[in-house]
Each structure stands twice: as C-alpha cells, then as structure tokens.
Coordinates of C-alpha atoms in Angstrom, one line a residue:
M2 CA -29.6 -23.3 -75.2
A3 CA -26.5 -23.1 -73.0
K4 CA -25.6 -19.7 -71.5
S5 CA -22.5 -18.3 -73.1
V6 CA -19.5 -17.7 -70.9
K7 CA -18.4 -14.1 -70.3
L8 CA -15.2 -12.5 -69.2
A9 CA -16.9 -11.7 -65.9
D10 CA -17.5 -15.4 -65.3
L11 CA -13.8 -16.2 -65.7
A12 CA -12.9 -13.2 -63.5
A13 CA -15.2 -14.3 -60.7
V14 CA -13.8 -17.8 -60.6
L15 CA -10.2 -16.5 -60.3
N16 CA -11.0 -13.5 -58.2
V17 CA -9.4 -11.0 -60.7
S18 CA -10.7 -8.1 -62.7
T19 CA -12.3 -8.5 -66.2
V20 CA -9.6 -6.2 -67.5
T21 CA -6.9 -8.7 -66.3
V22 CA -8.8 -11.5 -68.0
S23 CA -9.2 -9.5 -71.2
K24 CA -5.5 -8.7 -71.3
A25 CA -4.5 -12.3 -70.6
L26 CA -6.6 -13.6 -73.5
S27 CA -5.4 -11.0 -75.9
N28 CA -1.8 -11.4 -75.0
Q29 CA -1.4 -7.9 -73.7
K30 CA 1.2 -6.7 -71.2
G31 CA 0.4 -6.3 -67.5
V32 CA -0.3 -9.9 -66.6
S33 CA 2.2 -12.5 -65.3
E34 CA 2.8 -15.5 -67.5
E35 CA 1.6 -17.8 -64.7
L36 CA -1.7 -16.0 -64.3
R37 CA -2.1 -15.7 -68.1
E38 CA -1.8 -19.5 -68.5
K39 CA -4.2 -20.1 -65.7
I40 CA -6.8 -17.8 -67.3
K41 CA -6.4 -19.4 -70.7
K42 CA -6.7 -22.9 -69.3
L43 CA -9.9 -21.9 -67.4
A44 CA -11.3 -20.2 -70.5
D45 CA -10.8 -23.5 -72.4
E46 CA -12.4 -25.6 -69.7
M47 CA -15.4 -23.3 -69.4
G48 CA -15.8 -23.0 -73.1
Y49 CA -15.3 -19.2 -73.4
R50 CA -15.0 -17.9 -76.9
Q51 CA -14.1 -14.3 -77.7
P52 CA -16.8 -12.3 -79.7
S53 CA -14.5 -11.9 -82.6
A54 CA -13.7 -15.6 -82.7
I55 CA -17.4 -16.5 -82.7
K56 CA -18.2 -14.2 -85.6
K57 CA -15.3 -15.6 -87.6
T58 CA -17.1 -18.9 -87.7
V59 CA -19.7 -17.3 -89.9
V60 CA -18.4 -16.3 -93.3
S61 CA -20.9 -13.5 -93.8
S62 CA -20.4 -11.9 -90.5
G63 CA -17.8 -9.4 -89.4
Y64 CA -16.8 -7.4 -86.3
N65 CA -19.1 -5.3 -84.1
I66 CA -17.8 -1.7 -83.9
G67 CA -19.1 0.5 -81.1
I68 CA -19.4 4.2 -81.8
I69 CA -19.6 6.5 -78.8
I70 CA -20.6 10.2 -79.0
A71 CA -21.4 12.6 -76.2
D72 CA -25.0 13.9 -76.2
K73 CA -23.6 17.5 -76.1
F74 CA -22.4 17.2 -79.6
L75 CA -25.8 16.2 -81.0
G76 CA -27.9 19.4 -80.8
K77 CA -31.3 20.2 -82.1
F78 CA -29.8 20.6 -85.6
N79 CA -28.3 17.8 -87.7
S80 CA -24.8 18.4 -86.4
F81 CA -21.4 18.0 -88.0
Y82 CA -20.9 14.9 -85.7
W83 CA -23.9 13.2 -87.2
Q84 CA -22.2 13.6 -90.6
M85 CA -19.0 12.0 -89.2
Y86 CA -21.1 9.2 -87.7
Q87 CA -22.9 8.5 -91.0
A88 CA -19.5 8.5 -92.9
V89 CA -18.1 6.0 -90.4
T90 CA -21.0 3.7 -90.4
S91 CA -21.0 3.7 -94.3
K92 CA -17.4 2.7 -94.3
I93 CA -17.9 0.0 -91.6
A94 CA -20.6 -1.5 -93.8
T95 CA -18.3 -1.8 -96.8
K96 CA -16.0 -3.9 -94.5
N97 CA -18.7 -6.4 -93.9
C98 CA -18.9 -5.3 -90.2
F99 CA -21.6 -3.9 -88.0
S100 CA -21.8 -0.6 -86.1
M101 CA -23.5 0.1 -82.8
L102 CA -24.1 3.7 -81.6
E103 CA -24.3 4.7 -78.0
V104 CA -24.9 8.4 -77.0
I105 CA -23.4 9.3 -73.6
S106 CA -25.6 11.7 -71.5
E107 CA -24.1 14.6 -69.6
A108 CA -24.9 12.8 -66.3
D109 CA -23.2 9.6 -67.4
E110 CA -20.1 11.5 -68.4
E111 CA -20.1 13.6 -65.2
Y112 CA -20.4 10.5 -62.9
T113 CA -18.2 8.2 -65.1
I114 CA -20.9 5.7 -65.9
L115 CA -19.3 3.7 -68.7
P116 CA -21.0 2.8 -72.0
K117 CA -23.2 -0.3 -72.0
L118 CA -21.4 -1.4 -75.1
I119 CA -18.3 -1.8 -72.9
Q120 CA -20.0 -3.0 -69.8
E121 CA -22.0 -5.7 -71.6
Q122 CA -19.0 -6.7 -73.9
K123 CA -21.1 -6.2 -77.1
V124 CA -18.3 -5.0 -79.4
D125 CA -14.9 -5.8 -80.6
G126 CA -13.6 -2.2 -80.8
I127 CA -14.6 1.3 -80.0
I128 CA -14.6 4.6 -82.0
V129 CA -15.1 7.7 -79.9
I130 CA -16.3 10.7 -81.9
G131 CA -15.7 14.1 -80.3
R132 CA -13.8 14.9 -77.1
M133 CA -15.2 13.7 -73.8
K134 CA -14.1 14.5 -70.2
E135 CA -10.5 13.4 -69.5
V136 CA -11.5 11.4 -66.4
Y137 CA -14.2 9.6 -68.5
L138 CA -11.7 8.6 -71.2
K139 CA -9.2 7.6 -68.6
R140 CA -11.7 5.4 -66.9
M141 CA -12.7 3.7 -70.2
K142 CA -9.1 2.8 -70.8
E143 CA -8.6 1.5 -67.3
V144 CA -11.7 -0.7 -67.4
S145 CA -11.6 -1.9 -71.0
A146 CA -8.8 -3.4 -73.1
L147 CA -10.9 -3.0 -76.3
P148 CA -9.0 -1.5 -79.3
T149 CA -10.0 2.2 -79.4
V150 CA -9.6 5.1 -81.9
Y151 CA -10.5 8.7 -81.2
M152 CA -12.0 10.7 -84.0
D153 CA -11.8 14.6 -84.3
F154 CA -9.8 14.9 -81.1
Y155 CA -6.6 13.6 -79.4
D156 CA -5.6 13.0 -75.8
E157 CA -2.3 14.5 -74.9
K158 CA -2.4 12.8 -71.5
Q159 CA -2.5 9.2 -72.7
T160 CA -1.4 7.3 -75.8
C161 CA -4.2 6.5 -78.1
D162 CA -4.7 6.5 -81.9
S163 CA -6.5 9.5 -83.2
V164 CA -7.9 10.9 -86.5
I165 CA -8.3 14.6 -86.7
S166 CA -8.9 17.4 -89.2
N167 CA -6.1 19.9 -89.9
S168 CA -7.6 22.5 -87.6
Y169 CA -4.4 24.5 -87.0
F170 CA -3.5 24.8 -90.7
G171 CA -7.1 25.3 -91.8
S172 CA -7.6 28.3 -89.5
Y173 CA -4.2 29.6 -90.6
V174 CA -5.3 29.4 -94.2
L175 CA -8.6 31.2 -93.5
T176 CA -6.9 34.0 -91.6
N177 CA -4.4 34.5 -94.4
Y178 CA -7.2 34.6 -96.9
L179 CA -8.8 37.5 -94.9
F180 CA -5.4 39.3 -95.1
E181 CA -5.4 38.8 -98.9
M182 CA -8.8 40.4 -99.0
G183 CA -7.4 43.5 -97.2
H184 CA -8.5 42.8 -93.6
K185 CA -6.2 43.6 -90.7
K186 CA -8.6 44.0 -87.8
I187 CA -9.5 40.4 -87.3
G188 CA -11.2 38.7 -84.3
F189 CA -11.7 35.1 -83.3
V190 CA -14.9 33.4 -82.0
G191 CA -14.5 30.2 -80.1
T192 CA -14.1 29.0 -76.5
M193 CA -10.6 27.9 -76.2
L194 CA -9.9 24.6 -74.4
A195 CA -13.6 23.6 -74.9
T196 CA -12.3 21.1 -77.5
D197 CA -8.9 20.3 -79.1
S198 CA -10.3 21.6 -82.5
I199 CA -11.2 25.0 -81.2
T200 CA -7.9 25.5 -79.4
D201 CA -5.9 24.4 -82.5
R202 CA -7.9 26.7 -84.7
Y203 CA -7.2 29.6 -82.4
F204 CA -3.5 29.0 -82.6
G205 CA -3.7 28.8 -86.4
F206 CA -5.4 32.2 -86.4
A207 CA -2.8 33.6 -83.9
K208 CA 0.1 32.4 -86.0
A209 CA -1.2 34.2 -89.1
M210 CA -1.8 37.3 -87.1
M211 CA 1.8 37.2 -85.7
E212 CA 3.3 36.6 -89.1
H213 CA 1.6 39.8 -90.3
G214 CA 3.0 41.7 -87.3
L215 CA -0.3 42.2 -85.5
I216 CA -1.2 41.6 -81.9
V217 CA -4.4 39.7 -81.1
K218 CA -6.6 42.1 -79.1
P219 CA -8.2 40.4 -76.1
E220 CA -11.5 42.2 -76.8
W221 CA -11.6 40.6 -80.2
I222 CA -11.5 37.1 -78.8
V223 CA -15.1 36.0 -78.1
D224 CA -16.3 32.7 -76.4
D225 CA -19.0 30.9 -78.2
R226 CA -20.2 28.0 -76.0
D227 CA -20.7 26.6 -72.5
T228 CA -17.8 24.3 -71.8
R229 CA -19.9 21.9 -69.7
T230 CA -22.9 21.5 -72.0
G231 CA -21.3 22.5 -75.4
K232 CA -24.3 24.7 -76.1
I233 CA -23.5 27.6 -78.4
D234 CA -24.5 31.0 -77.1
I235 CA -23.0 34.2 -78.5
D236 CA -22.9 37.2 -76.1
S237 CA -23.7 40.2 -78.3
K238 CA -22.1 42.6 -75.7
K239 CA -18.7 40.9 -76.3
L240 CA -19.2 40.5 -80.0
I241 CA -20.2 44.1 -80.6
V242 CA -17.4 46.3 -79.3
E243 CA -16.5 50.0 -79.7
D244 CA -13.6 49.3 -82.0
M245 CA -15.1 46.6 -84.2
P246 CA -13.0 44.1 -86.2
T247 CA -13.7 44.1 -90.0
A248 CA -13.7 40.3 -89.9
Y249 CA -14.2 37.4 -87.6
V250 CA -12.7 33.9 -87.8
C251 CA -15.2 31.4 -86.3
N252 CA -14.2 28.0 -85.1
C253 CA -17.1 26.3 -87.0
D254 CA -19.8 27.1 -89.5
L255 CA -22.6 26.8 -86.9
T256 CA -20.9 29.4 -84.7
A257 CA -20.4 31.5 -87.8
S258 CA -24.1 31.4 -88.5
Y259 CA -24.8 32.6 -84.9
V260 CA -22.3 35.4 -85.3
I261 CA -23.8 36.5 -88.6
K262 CA -27.3 36.6 -87.0
C263 CA -26.1 38.5 -84.0
L264 CA -24.3 41.1 -86.2
Q265 CA -27.4 41.6 -88.3
E266 CA -29.6 42.0 -85.3
N267 CA -27.3 44.8 -84.2
G268 CA -27.5 46.7 -87.5
Y269 CA -24.3 45.3 -89.2
S270 CA -24.3 44.0 -92.7
V271 CA -22.4 40.8 -93.5
P272 CA -20.1 41.0 -95.5
N273 CA -20.4 44.7 -96.2
D274 CA -19.6 45.8 -92.6
V275 CA -18.0 42.7 -91.2
S276 CA -16.8 39.6 -93.0
V277 CA -17.1 36.2 -91.4
V278 CA -15.5 32.8 -92.0
G279 CA -16.2 29.4 -90.5
F280 CA -14.9 25.9 -90.5
D281 CA -16.1 22.4 -91.6
N282 CA -18.2 23.4 -94.7
Y283 CA -21.2 21.9 -93.1
L284 CA -24.3 23.8 -91.9
Y285 CA -27.9 22.6 -91.5
P286 CA -30.0 24.1 -94.4
G287 CA -31.9 27.3 -93.5
L288 CA -29.6 28.4 -90.6
C289 CA -27.9 31.2 -92.6
E290 CA -29.1 33.3 -95.5
I291 CA -25.7 33.7 -97.1
G292 CA -23.0 31.2 -98.0
I293 CA -20.2 31.1 -95.4
T294 CA -16.6 31.1 -96.6
T295 CA -15.0 28.1 -94.8
Y296 CA -12.4 25.4 -94.6
E297 CA -13.8 22.1 -95.8
V298 CA -13.0 19.0 -93.7
D299 CA -12.6 15.7 -95.7
I300 CA -15.0 13.6 -93.5
H301 CA -14.9 10.6 -95.8
E302 CA -11.1 10.5 -95.7
M303 CA -11.2 10.7 -91.9
A304 CA -13.8 8.0 -91.8
R305 CA -11.7 5.7 -94.0
C306 CA -8.6 6.1 -91.9
T307 CA -10.6 5.6 -88.6
V308 CA -12.3 2.4 -89.7
N309 CA -9.1 1.0 -91.3
T310 CA -7.2 1.7 -88.1
I311 CA -9.7 0.1 -85.7
L312 CA -10.0 -3.0 -87.9
K313 CA -6.2 -3.4 -87.9
K314 CA -6.1 -3.0 -84.2
I315 CA -8.8 -5.6 -83.7
D316 CA -7.0 -8.0 -86.1
N317 CA -3.7 -7.3 -84.2
K318 CA -2.1 -6.3 -87.5
S319 CA 0.8 -3.9 -87.9
Y320 CA -0.2 -0.3 -88.7
K321 CA 1.1 3.2 -88.2
S322 CA 0.2 4.2 -84.7
G323 CA -0.4 7.8 -83.7
I324 CA -2.3 10.8 -84.9
F325 CA -3.6 11.0 -88.5
I326 CA -4.3 14.5 -89.8
G327 CA -6.9 14.6 -92.6
R328 CA -6.9 16.9 -95.6
G329 CA -9.0 20.0 -96.2
R330 CA -9.4 22.9 -98.6
L331 CA -10.5 26.6 -98.6
V332 CA -14.1 27.1 -99.9
C333 CA -14.9 30.7 -100.8
K334 CA -18.6 31.8 -100.6
E335 CA -20.4 35.0 -99.9
S336 CA -19.5 36.0 -96.4
V337 CA -16.2 37.8 -97.1
I338 CA -15.7 41.1 -99.0
R339 CA -12.5 42.9 -100.0
V340 CA -11.8 46.0 -98.1

C-alpha cells in the first residue's frame, strides 16, 4: 500500500514550514498567492489529500476531533472536567464524528511539547478544555492552523473562540443569596489568576459586596490551590481567623468540600456556625456529608455550543465568532442557614 503524503512532505520539498503549507491549502491569510499556487500544484502532483477530504469519501465517516486537557485538571477524583469531556464526546458522536483525547502532562506544558494529535496531524479540529499556560497556547496557534475552540476559559491575549460558564454572574448570584439569608461577613476561597473562572467568580463576589456597601477584607480572601500543579490545598491558618466570616463563597464545589472539612476539623459546624456555597453543582460522591448550595453550570449546553462551533469552523461555514457564555441556575441545598 502506498504511503500517504503528509504536510511535512510538501513542506520539505519546498523548504517551508508545515504551517505555511496548511495555510496555503486551507486558503488562509499569511501566504503569497505565488507560493499558495506552487504549494497547491505540488500537493496535486504528489497526491496529497487533506484528512477531512479523505473522510468525506466514506459516507459513514465524519471528522476526527481532538480534545486536549491538562493533567492538572484530572485529579484523583472524577473531576468536573471529566464531566465536560464526556458531554463533549457524547455530542460529537451524535454528529457522526470521532473524538480523540490527549492529556498533557505538567512537563509537556512546561517545556512546550505540543500534543501528538497536532504533531502527527491526526485530527481536523481541536477542543481545549481548561486553561493551559499562555506560552503553550500561543505555541499551538503558531505551529498549527487547525480550527480550535477553548472550553471553560478564554484567552484575552489572542483571538480564539471560547465557550465558558457564567462565572461572574453565578458568583454574584450566590453572594446575593447569602445576603438574603442575613449574612454580611462573607469571605471568598479561590486562588485568583489561577484560572479565568476563579478570577471571574471573585469579581462577581466583589461586585455583590460593593453593592451592599461592604469592603472585602483581605484576611477573608483565602487561596485554595497551587497555581503550578492545580492541586487544592486549604491552609487552615488562613481559613480560621480571629474575626471569622459567617459565610464563605468558594470557587467550586470541590473547594467547598475541602473548606467544610477544614472548618469541621477545627470545631466549626456547617452551616450552624459558618455557611458555605460552591460552584458547578458537581461533586464526586462521598466527598461531603452535606449538600452544598451552589450555582449549576449547564455542561450539556456548553458542549452543544462547543461542538457546533468547531464543526462550523472545520467546514469553513459562517458562524458567530467570539465568546459564548452558557446558562446556569442557583441550586439551594443544606450548607447555608439564615442568620
């Protein structure tokens, strides 16, 4: 069987980069018309066929969609990002397409070792779930001309389509709910700038506090994770302070479960002494004894929008480019009490 021609083969003959070849064949900007015609002519002569074109010759086959997630988001518990991944793959399957997952290690991200899905040209488009290092995302965009969509984060430094939850408004709603329940001494647990979601949730919390005429006390703002590894680790010395809040807004349900455990270990009852709210409405069974009041993210709506967007980009169809903000709702459970 004859060996299939790859982008790298065309690039080697013309002494140009694979990115240049990819842009020329997909009619993207950044390549002169003279070079574009030369590349297309060589591709025809060598018998190169784009992956998407090959699959279109088989009626029952669709596109290959690569899904990339950083290892730091896939902890020992069945994480929220696994739920996102499952929702995305289910939606991809309904579109008669195929999904391929690649988990990026901390070392690969640190040393900018790009995904094999990109290096080996195995997919027609990429979905990145969860924020990765800025330099890594930038390098991916420089090297690959593949259609890409970010899920659950956005990149303010470069233009890319993103699908995110309404972190800002959700945290705002949660904080206002605590005010409705009589709380005024409210803290926030989450490492700002660790992810876009956490930062946006802090600002939603801060807006609600400002609207009620209250200043956010620095000692009531508690980090929850290592920014490098993403590992959650609550420092009880920072959580348990002399002037205790009556409630904590946590950036996610997993962090909220750690906060509740830490409070209980230090003699506090939740919600009788301190109320706690989370975000996502997802927690691995058995991690917390009480139900956590939270803001539910519509994962399936986010997955639908993400998959529809990536397919339109691959097909080069018109679509609304930019950042899509998914819906959500307040879910009241047992972790909040009226004071």
